[in-house]
Amino acid sequence: EVQLVESGGGLVQASESLRLSCAASGFTFDDYAIGWFRQAPGKEREGVSIINNWGGSTMYADSVKGRFTISTDRAKNTVYLQMNNLKTEDTAVYFCAATNGNVYDFRIPNFDYWGQGTQVTVSS
């Protein structure tokens, strides 16, 4: 059974940092792409970052480039999202998602498996 469990969310002030974790199980981690998405109240879910474990390529939404970094710890089957210089507009529920193969865009149907999400709240 594929499982994705997010953790690391919380309440921080603007300009502070958080690191989210996505612990994966039930599939061959190295063959999968892992994405981070977020959904703010009243808004559609949007892509934040993707890492293709086969090859290691990464991509970021323009809104987070230079502030967020995605990385993988293969020994722990975990993907991290380091979020620096957080802004109030980063407030959202953050989800990780997985799919077999590589992914090169943020279309939600590209991803087959989803976690339950973790809340990130950034106050001014």
mmCIF file of C-alpha atoms in Angstrom:
data_model
loop_
_atom_site.group_PDB
_atom_site.id
_atom_site.type_symbol
_atom_site.label_atom_id
_atom_site.label_comp_id
_atom_site.label_asym_id
_atom_site.label_seq_id
_atom_site.Cartn_x
_atom_site.Cartn_y
_atom_site.Cartn_z
ATOM 1 C CA GLU A 1 0.000 0.000 0.000
ATOM 2 C CA VAL A 2 1.377 3.388 -1.010
ATOM 3 C CA GLN A 3 1.548 5.843 1.867
ATOM 4 C CA LEU A 4 2.687 9.444 1.968
ATOM 5 C CA VAL A 5 2.839 11.154 5.343
ATOM 6 C CA GLU A 6 3.594 14.858 5.607
ATOM 7 C CA SER A 7 4.940 16.540 8.715
ATOM 8 C CA GLY A 8 6.678 19.714 9.773
ATOM 9 C CA GLY A 9 3.953 22.274 9.330
ATOM 10 C CA GLY A 10 3.216 24.925 11.902
ATOM 11 C CA LEU A 11 2.756 28.578 12.694
ATOM 12 C CA VAL A 12 5.654 30.933 11.975
ATOM 13 C CA GLN A 13 6.163 34.623 11.413
ATOM 14 C CA ALA A 14 6.987 36.140 8.063
ATOM 15 C CA SER A 15 10.657 35.766 7.045
ATOM 16 C CA GLU A 16 11.077 32.640 9.178
ATOM 17 C CA SER A 17 11.706 29.099 7.923
ATOM 18 C CA LEU A 18 10.108 25.675 8.069
ATOM 19 C CA ARG A 19 11.082 22.272 6.739
ATOM 20 C CA LEU A 20 8.360 19.932 5.599
ATOM 21 C CA SER A 21 8.897 16.188 5.323
ATOM 22 C CA CYS A 22 7.119 13.629 3.177
ATOM 23 C CA ALA A 23 7.767 10.063 4.325
ATOM 24 C CA ALA A 24 6.984 7.557 1.576
ATOM 25 C CA SER A 25 6.365 3.827 1.719
ATOM 26 C CA GLY A 26 4.867 1.059 -0.370
ATOM 27 C CA PHE A 27 6.673 1.742 -3.636
ATOM 28 C CA THR A 28 10.131 1.822 -5.193
ATOM 29 C CA PHE A 29 11.153 5.285 -4.125
ATOM 30 C CA ASP A 30 13.878 5.758 -6.724
ATOM 31 C CA ASP A 31 11.434 5.254 -9.608
ATOM 32 C CA TYR A 32 8.983 7.917 -8.516
ATOM 33 C CA ALA A 33 8.516 11.637 -8.835
ATOM 34 C CA ILE A 34 7.474 13.424 -5.661
ATOM 35 C CA GLY A 35 5.705 16.739 -5.752
ATOM 36 C CA TRP A 36 4.708 19.328 -3.195
ATOM 37 C CA PHE A 37 1.426 21.137 -3.695
ATOM 38 C CA ARG A 38 -0.477 23.615 -1.569
ATOM 39 C CA GLN A 39 -4.021 24.793 -1.197
ATOM 40 C CA ALA A 40 -5.048 28.008 0.502
ATOM 41 C CA PRO A 41 -8.620 28.600 1.681
ATOM 42 C CA GLY A 42 -10.893 29.376 -1.233
ATOM 43 C CA LYS A 43 -8.179 28.707 -3.797
ATOM 44 C CA GLU A 44 -7.302 25.849 -6.096
ATOM 45 C CA ARG A 45 -4.513 23.450 -5.307
ATOM 46 C CA GLU A 46 -1.290 24.595 -6.912
ATOM 47 C CA GLY A 47 2.072 23.039 -7.557
ATOM 48 C CA VAL A 48 5.047 24.191 -5.500
ATOM 49 C CA SER A 49 7.951 21.899 -6.348
ATOM 50 C CA ILE A 50 8.760 18.537 -7.899
ATOM 51 C CA ILE A 51 11.742 16.233 -7.653
ATOM 52 C CA ASN A 52 12.247 13.389 -10.057
ATOM 53 C CA ASN A 53 14.053 10.725 -8.076
ATOM 54 C CA TRP A 54 15.119 9.079 -11.342
ATOM 55 C CA GLY A 55 17.737 11.566 -12.462
ATOM 56 C CA GLY A 56 17.294 14.087 -9.694
ATOM 57 C CA SER A 57 15.826 16.958 -11.700
ATOM 58 C CA THR A 58 13.805 19.520 -9.830
ATOM 59 C CA MET A 59 11.354 22.278 -10.658
ATOM 60 C CA TYR A 60 9.733 25.108 -8.719
ATOM 61 C CA ALA A 61 6.798 27.399 -9.040
ATOM 62 C CA ASP A 62 7.851 30.955 -9.826
ATOM 63 C CA SER A 63 6.365 32.153 -6.536
ATOM 64 C CA VAL A 64 8.813 30.070 -4.473
ATOM 65 C CA LYS A 65 11.977 30.096 -6.590
ATOM 66 C CA GLY A 66 14.969 31.176 -4.563
ATOM 67 C CA ARG A 67 13.161 30.596 -1.262
ATOM 68 C CA PHE A 68 12.170 26.897 -1.286
ATOM 69 C CA THR A 69 14.416 23.898 -1.836
ATOM 70 C CA ILE A 70 13.296 20.320 -2.450
ATOM 71 C CA SER A 71 15.568 17.404 -1.601
ATOM 72 C CA THR A 72 15.537 13.643 -1.130
ATOM 73 C CA ASP A 73 16.967 11.332 1.485
ATOM 74 C CA ARG A 74 16.900 7.941 -0.209
ATOM 75 C CA ALA A 75 18.007 6.134 2.926
ATOM 76 C CA LYS A 76 14.865 7.359 4.658
ATOM 77 C CA ASN A 77 12.513 7.355 1.634
ATOM 78 C CA THR A 78 11.747 10.939 2.527
ATOM 79 C CA VAL A 79 11.442 14.137 0.530
ATOM 80 C CA TYR A 80 11.941 17.483 2.210
ATOM 81 C CA LEU A 81 10.781 20.964 1.351
ATOM 82 C CA GLN A 82 12.942 23.593 2.985
ATOM 83 C CA MET A 83 11.012 26.845 3.044
ATOM 84 C CA ASN A 84 12.936 30.020 3.815
ATOM 85 C CA ASN A 85 11.860 33.641 3.986
ATOM 86 C CA LEU A 86 8.245 32.623 4.324
ATOM 87 C CA LYS A 87 5.562 35.098 3.355
ATOM 88 C CA THR A 88 1.957 35.399 4.483
ATOM 89 C CA GLU A 89 0.862 34.271 1.021
ATOM 90 C CA ASP A 90 2.578 30.940 1.625
ATOM 91 C CA THR A 91 -0.125 30.099 4.156
ATOM 92 C CA ALA A 92 -1.837 26.910 2.980
ATOM 93 C CA VAL A 93 -2.234 23.209 3.524
ATOM 94 C CA TYR A 94 0.777 21.553 1.930
ATOM 95 C CA PHE A 95 0.424 18.129 0.313
ATOM 96 C CA CYS A 96 2.967 15.757 -1.087
ATOM 97 C CA ALA A 97 2.122 13.549 -4.044
ATOM 98 C CA ALA A 98 3.816 10.733 -5.906
ATOM 99 C CA THR A 99 3.732 9.087 -9.297
ATOM 100 C CA ASN A 100 5.756 6.466 -11.123
ATOM 101 C CA GLY A 101 8.245 7.956 -13.554
ATOM 102 C CA ASN A 102 9.325 11.528 -14.133
ATOM 103 C CA VAL A 103 7.064 14.549 -14.196
ATOM 104 C CA TYR A 104 7.775 17.898 -15.806
ATOM 105 C CA ASP A 105 4.728 19.985 -15.005
ATOM 106 C CA PHE A 106 2.373 20.618 -12.084
ATOM 107 C CA ARG A 107 -0.798 19.165 -13.542
ATOM 108 C CA ILE A 108 -2.569 17.431 -10.676
ATOM 109 C CA PRO A 109 -3.689 14.381 -12.720
ATOM 110 C CA ASN A 110 0.004 13.563 -13.219
ATOM 111 C CA PHE A 111 0.114 12.328 -9.633
ATOM 112 C CA ASP A 112 -1.519 9.105 -8.472
ATOM 113 C CA TYR A 113 -0.948 9.181 -4.726
ATOM 114 C CA TRP A 114 -1.511 11.946 -2.205
ATOM 115 C CA GLY A 115 -0.840 12.534 1.443
ATOM 116 C CA GLN A 116 -3.269 14.087 3.911
ATOM 117 C CA GLY A 117 -1.516 17.429 4.117
ATOM 118 C CA THR A 118 0.105 19.584 6.762
ATOM 119 C CA GLN A 119 -0.930 23.122 7.666
ATOM 120 C CA VAL A 120 1.521 25.985 7.245
ATOM 121 C CA THR A 121 0.471 29.348 8.636
ATOM 122 C CA VAL A 122 2.621 32.438 8.217
ATOM 123 C CA SER A 123 1.709 35.480 10.268
ATOM 124 C CA SER A 124 2.780 39.054 9.568
#
